[in-house]
């Protein structure tokens, strides 16, 4: 199950280039170079290249952003994300920690470092980072971080903490559809069918259908040997989401 990486940086495209203009035939002084604006532009370009898979240009722009503003925590977060994508865990961790040193009240950086550490099976350290994230004043992504903590606890078979974190995530999200679906999926994997049924029932109270929700209903019915219910939700899954992975999984299940 994939752990969520929260939004890293909000950036805007703007230019900080030196320019001249002429008024009434007279040349005015050049606009002074703005390192902060130039850094934001390079950072935005670097992240855009990273999203498109152009790692060479991504790194070049991120490094240029660092040259312009060497003490900007957003730049180090961007570099950490770059190294995370190219699977250089050592540098990713170093840059996340540098971002935290520069801005120690940034919950996103603690969360993202927790995700990285959990992926390296460093569960206790990851848990500490998730706890620090939610403890930051003004941090608003508490539900997502608790969900990350729950998944990480489940990876190390600590189901008591996994349950606790998932319930905290649900409390802080008002019963998020995404969290309900992910928690129910985890419970089904562990064959905890009574608890999974409770989460799926809560999810059923929301009107919008999703391929994941219908697949959860199929899996639960299959586990409980309820063939009629399995077919009912399976047919609906194939009808509403024919191109989904869940529909393909259902078709494999019924072969």
CSV table of C-alpha atoms in Angstrom, one decimal:
chain,number,residue,atom,x,y,z
A,1,UNK,CA,0.0,0.0,0.0
A,2,UNK,CA,1.4,3.3,-1.0
A,3,UNK,CA,2.1,5.9,1.7
A,4,UNK,CA,1.1,9.4,0.9
A,5,UNK,CA,3.6,12.1,0.2
A,6,UNK,CA,2.1,15.4,1.1
A,7,UNK,CA,2.2,18.5,-1.1
A,8,UNK,CA,5.7,19.8,-1.0
A,9,UNK,CA,5.8,23.4,-2.1
A,10,UNK,CA,3.5,26.0,-3.5
A,11,UNK,CA,5.3,27.9,-6.2
A,12,UNK,CA,4.4,30.5,-8.7
A,13,UNK,CA,6.0,31.2,-12.0
A,14,UNK,CA,7.5,34.7,-12.1
A,15,UNK,CA,10.5,36.2,-13.7
A,16,UNK,CA,13.4,38.0,-12.1
A,17,UNK,CA,15.4,38.9,-15.2
A,18,UNK,CA,17.4,42.0,-15.7
A,19,UNK,CA,15.7,44.3,-18.2
A,20,UNK,CA,16.0,47.8,-19.6
A,21,UNK,CA,13.3,50.1,-21.0
A,22,UNK,CA,13.4,53.3,-23.0
A,23,UNK,CA,11.2,56.3,-22.2
A,24,UNK,CA,11.2,59.4,-24.5
A,25,UNK,CA,14.4,58.2,-26.1
A,26,UNK,CA,16.2,57.8,-22.8
A,27,UNK,CA,17.3,54.5,-21.4
A,28,UNK,CA,16.4,54.0,-17.8
A,29,UNK,CA,18.5,52.0,-15.3
A,30,UNK,CA,18.2,48.2,-15.6
A,31,UNK,CA,15.9,46.5,-13.1
A,32,UNK,CA,17.9,44.9,-10.3
A,33,UNK,CA,18.2,41.1,-10.2
A,34,UNK,CA,15.8,39.6,-7.7
A,35,UNK,CA,17.3,36.4,-6.3
A,36,UNK,CA,14.1,35.4,-4.5
A,37,UNK,CA,12.0,35.7,-7.6
A,38,UNK,CA,14.6,33.9,-9.7
A,39,UNK,CA,14.8,31.1,-7.2
A,40,UNK,CA,11.1,30.6,-7.1
A,41,UNK,CA,11.0,30.4,-10.9
A,42,UNK,CA,13.9,27.8,-11.0
A,43,UNK,CA,12.2,25.8,-8.2
A,44,UNK,CA,8.9,25.7,-10.1
A,45,UNK,CA,10.7,24.7,-13.3
A,46,UNK,CA,12.6,22.0,-11.5
A,47,UNK,CA,9.5,20.5,-10.0
A,48,UNK,CA,7.7,20.7,-13.3
A,49,UNK,CA,10.6,18.8,-15.0
A,50,UNK,CA,10.6,16.3,-12.2
A,51,UNK,CA,6.9,15.6,-12.7
A,52,UNK,CA,7.4,15.1,-16.4
A,53,UNK,CA,10.3,12.7,-15.8
A,54,UNK,CA,13.1,14.9,-17.1
A,55,UNK,CA,15.5,14.4,-14.2
A,56,UNK,CA,18.5,16.1,-15.7
A,57,UNK,CA,16.7,19.4,-16.2
A,58,UNK,CA,14.9,19.0,-12.9
A,59,UNK,CA,18.2,18.8,-11.0
A,60,UNK,CA,19.8,21.6,-13.0
A,61,UNK,CA,17.0,24.0,-12.1
A,62,UNK,CA,16.8,23.0,-8.5
A,63,UNK,CA,20.6,23.4,-8.1
A,64,UNK,CA,20.3,26.9,-9.7
A,65,UNK,CA,17.5,27.7,-7.3
A,66,UNK,CA,19.9,26.8,-4.4
A,67,UNK,CA,22.6,29.0,-5.8
A,68,UNK,CA,20.2,32.0,-5.8
A,69,UNK,CA,18.8,31.3,-2.3
A,70,UNK,CA,21.1,29.0,-0.3
A,71,UNK,CA,19.1,29.2,2.9
A,72,UNK,CA,15.6,28.6,1.4
A,73,UNK,CA,14.0,25.5,3.0
A,74,UNK,CA,11.6,25.1,0.0
A,75,UNK,CA,14.6,24.5,-2.3
A,76,UNK,CA,16.0,21.8,0.0
A,77,UNK,CA,12.6,20.2,0.2
A,78,UNK,CA,12.5,20.2,-3.6
A,79,UNK,CA,16.0,18.7,-3.8
A,80,UNK,CA,15.0,16.0,-1.2
A,81,UNK,CA,12.0,15.1,-3.3
A,82,UNK,CA,14.2,14.9,-6.4
A,83,UNK,CA,16.6,12.5,-4.7
A,84,UNK,CA,13.6,10.5,-3.4
A,85,UNK,CA,12.4,10.1,-6.9
A,86,UNK,CA,15.8,8.9,-8.2
A,87,UNK,CA,16.1,6.5,-5.2
A,88,UNK,CA,19.0,8.2,-3.6
A,89,UNK,CA,17.8,7.8,0.0
A,90,UNK,CA,20.9,9.1,1.7
A,91,UNK,CA,20.8,12.5,-0.1
A,92,UNK,CA,17.0,12.7,0.2
A,93,UNK,CA,17.2,12.3,4.0
A,94,UNK,CA,20.0,14.8,4.2
A,95,UNK,CA,18.0,17.5,2.3
A,96,UNK,CA,14.8,16.9,4.3
A,97,UNK,CA,16.8,17.3,7.5
A,98,UNK,CA,18.4,20.5,6.1
A,99,UNK,CA,14.9,21.8,5.3
A,100,UNK,CA,13.8,21.1,8.9
A,101,UNK,CA,16.9,22.8,10.3
A,102,UNK,CA,16.0,25.9,8.3
A,103,UNK,CA,12.3,25.8,9.1
A,104,UNK,CA,11.7,23.6,12.2
A,105,UNK,CA,8.0,24.3,12.4
A,106,UNK,CA,7.2,22.9,8.9
A,107,UNK,CA,4.9,19.8,9.4
A,108,UNK,CA,5.2,18.8,5.8
A,109,UNK,CA,8.9,18.2,6.0
A,110,UNK,CA,8.5,16.0,9.1
A,111,UNK,CA,5.8,14.0,7.3
A,112,UNK,CA,7.8,13.6,4.2
A,113,UNK,CA,10.9,12.5,6.1
A,114,UNK,CA,8.7,10.1,8.0
A,115,UNK,CA,7.5,8.6,4.7
A,116,UNK,CA,11.1,8.2,3.5
A,117,UNK,CA,12.2,6.6,6.8
A,118,UNK,CA,9.3,4.2,6.8
A,119,UNK,CA,10.2,3.1,3.3
A,120,UNK,CA,13.6,2.1,4.7
A,121,UNK,CA,12.0,0.1,7.5
A,122,UNK,CA,13.2,2.6,10.1
A,123,UNK,CA,9.8,2.5,11.8
A,124,UNK,CA,10.6,4.1,15.1
A,125,UNK,CA,12.3,7.1,13.5
A,126,UNK,CA,9.4,7.4,11.1
A,127,UNK,CA,6.9,7.4,13.9
A,128,UNK,CA,8.8,10.2,15.6
A,129,UNK,CA,8.7,12.3,12.5
A,130,UNK,CA,4.9,11.7,12.1
A,131,UNK,CA,4.4,12.7,15.7
A,132,UNK,CA,6.4,15.9,15.2
A,133,UNK,CA,4.4,16.8,12.1
A,134,UNK,CA,1.1,16.7,13.8
A,135,UNK,CA,2.5,18.6,16.8
A,136,UNK,CA,3.4,21.7,14.8
A,137,UNK,CA,1.2,24.7,15.5
A,138,UNK,CA,-1.0,25.5,12.5
A,139,UNK,CA,-0.3,22.2,10.7
A,140,UNK,CA,-3.5,21.3,8.8
A,141,UNK,CA,-2.7,17.9,7.1
A,142,UNK,CA,-3.1,16.0,10.3
A,143,UNK,CA,-5.5,13.3,8.9
A,144,UNK,CA,-3.1,12.4,6.1
A,145,UNK,CA,-0.2,12.2,8.4
A,146,UNK,CA,-2.1,10.0,10.8
A,147,UNK,CA,-3.0,7.8,7.9
A,148,UNK,CA,0.7,7.6,7.0
A,149,UNK,CA,1.5,6.7,10.5
A,150,UNK,CA,-1.1,4.0,10.5
A,151,UNK,CA,0.2,2.4,7.3
A,152,UNK,CA,3.7,2.5,8.7
A,153,UNK,CA,2.7,0.8,11.9
A,154,UNK,CA,0.9,-1.8,9.9
A,155,UNK,CA,4.0,-2.5,7.9
A,156,UNK,CA,5.8,-3.5,11.1
A,157,UNK,CA,2.8,-5.6,12.3
A,158,UNK,CA,2.0,-3.1,15.1
A,159,UNK,CA,-1.7,-3.4,14.6
A,160,UNK,CA,-2.6,-1.7,17.9
A,161,UNK,CA,-0.9,1.5,16.8
A,162,UNK,CA,-2.1,1.1,13.2
A,163,UNK,CA,-5.7,1.0,14.4
A,164,UNK,CA,-5.2,3.9,16.7
A,165,UNK,CA,-3.7,6.0,14.0
A,166,UNK,CA,-6.3,5.2,11.5
A,167,UNK,CA,-9.1,6.1,13.9
A,168,UNK,CA,-7.3,9.4,14.6
A,169,UNK,CA,-7.1,10.0,10.9
A,170,UNK,CA,-10.8,9.4,10.5
A,171,UNK,CA,-11.6,11.7,13.5
A,172,UNK,CA,-9.5,14.5,12.0
A,173,UNK,CA,-11.0,14.1,8.5
A,174,UNK,CA,-14.6,13.8,9.5
A,175,UNK,CA,-14.7,10.3,8.0
A,176,UNK,CA,-12.8,10.7,4.7
A,177,UNK,CA,-13.8,8.3,1.9
A,178,UNK,CA,-10.2,7.8,1.0
A,179,UNK,CA,-9.2,6.9,4.6
A,180,UNK,CA,-12.1,4.6,5.1
A,181,UNK,CA,-11.3,2.8,1.8
A,182,UNK,CA,-7.6,2.4,2.7
A,183,UNK,CA,-8.3,1.3,6.2
A,184,UNK,CA,-10.9,-1.3,5.1
A,185,UNK,CA,-8.4,-2.6,2.5
A,186,UNK,CA,-5.8,-3.0,5.2
A,187,UNK,CA,-8.3,-4.9,7.4
A,188,UNK,CA,-9.3,-7.2,4.6
A,189,UNK,CA,-5.6,-8.0,3.9
A,190,UNK,CA,-5.3,-9.0,7.6
A,191,UNK,CA,-8.6,-11.1,7.4
A,192,UNK,CA,-10.2,-9.0,10.1
A,193,UNK,CA,-13.5,-9.2,8.4
A,194,UNK,CA,-15.8,-7.9,11.2
A,195,UNK,CA,-13.8,-4.7,11.5
A,196,UNK,CA,-13.5,-4.4,7.7
A,197,UNK,CA,-17.3,-4.8,7.4
A,198,UNK,CA,-17.7,-1.9,9.8
A,199,UNK,CA,-15.5,0.4,7.8
A,200,UNK,CA,-17.1,-0.7,4.5
A,201,UNK,CA,-20.5,0.0,6.0
A,202,UNK,CA,-19.4,3.5,7.0
A,203,UNK,CA,-18.1,4.0,3.5
A,204,UNK,CA,-21.4,2.9,2.0
A,205,UNK,CA,-23.1,5.9,3.6
A,206,UNK,CA,-21.4,8.2,1.2
A,207,UNK,CA,-23.3,8.5,-2.2
A,208,UNK,CA,-20.4,8.6,-4.6
A,209,UNK,CA,-19.2,5.3,-6.0
A,210,UNK,CA,-15.6,4.4,-6.6
A,211,UNK,CA,-13.9,1.4,-8.1
A,212,UNK,CA,-12.1,0.8,-4.8
A,213,UNK,CA,-15.3,0.9,-2.8
A,214,UNK,CA,-17.0,-1.6,-5.0
A,215,UNK,CA,-13.9,-3.9,-5.0
A,216,UNK,CA,-14.0,-3.8,-1.2
A,217,UNK,CA,-17.6,-5.0,-1.2
A,218,UNK,CA,-16.6,-7.8,-3.7
A,219,UNK,CA,-13.7,-8.9,-1.5
A,220,UNK,CA,-15.7,-8.9,1.7
A,221,UNK,CA,-18.5,-10.9,0.1
A,222,UNK,CA,-16.0,-13.3,-1.4
A,223,UNK,CA,-14.4,-13.8,2.0
A,224,UNK,CA,-17.8,-14.5,3.6
A,225,UNK,CA,-18.8,-16.8,0.7
A,226,UNK,CA,-21.8,-14.5,-0.2
A,227,UNK,CA,-21.9,-15.3,-3.9
A,228,UNK,CA,-25.0,-13.2,-4.7
A,229,UNK,CA,-23.5,-10.1,-3.1
A,230,UNK,CA,-20.2,-10.7,-4.7
A,231,UNK,CA,-21.8,-10.9,-8.2
A,232,UNK,CA,-24.0,-7.9,-7.5
A,233,UNK,CA,-21.1,-5.6,-6.6
A,234,UNK,CA,-18.8,-7.2,-9.2
A,235,UNK,CA,-21.3,-6.6,-12.0
A,236,UNK,CA,-21.7,-3.0,-10.9
A,237,UNK,CA,-17.9,-2.6,-10.7
A,238,UNK,CA,-17.4,-3.8,-14.3
A,239,UNK,CA,-20.4,-1.7,-15.5
A,240,UNK,CA,-19.3,1.6,-13.9
A,241,UNK,CA,-15.5,1.3,-14.0
A,242,UNK,CA,-14.7,-1.2,-16.9
A,243,UNK,CA,-11.1,0.1,-17.4
A,244,UNK,CA,-10.1,0.0,-13.7
A,245,UNK,CA,-7.6,-2.3,-12.2
A,246,UNK,CA,-10.3,-3.4,-9.7
A,247,UNK,CA,-12.6,-4.5,-12.5
A,248,UNK,CA,-9.7,-6.6,-14.0
A,249,UNK,CA,-9.1,-8.1,-10.5
A,250,UNK,CA,-12.7,-9.0,-10.2
A,251,UNK,CA,-12.7,-10.7,-13.6
A,252,UNK,CA,-9.6,-12.7,-12.5
A,253,UNK,CA,-11.4,-13.6,-9.3
A,254,UNK,CA,-14.4,-15.1,-11.1
A,255,UNK,CA,-12.5,-17.1,-13.8
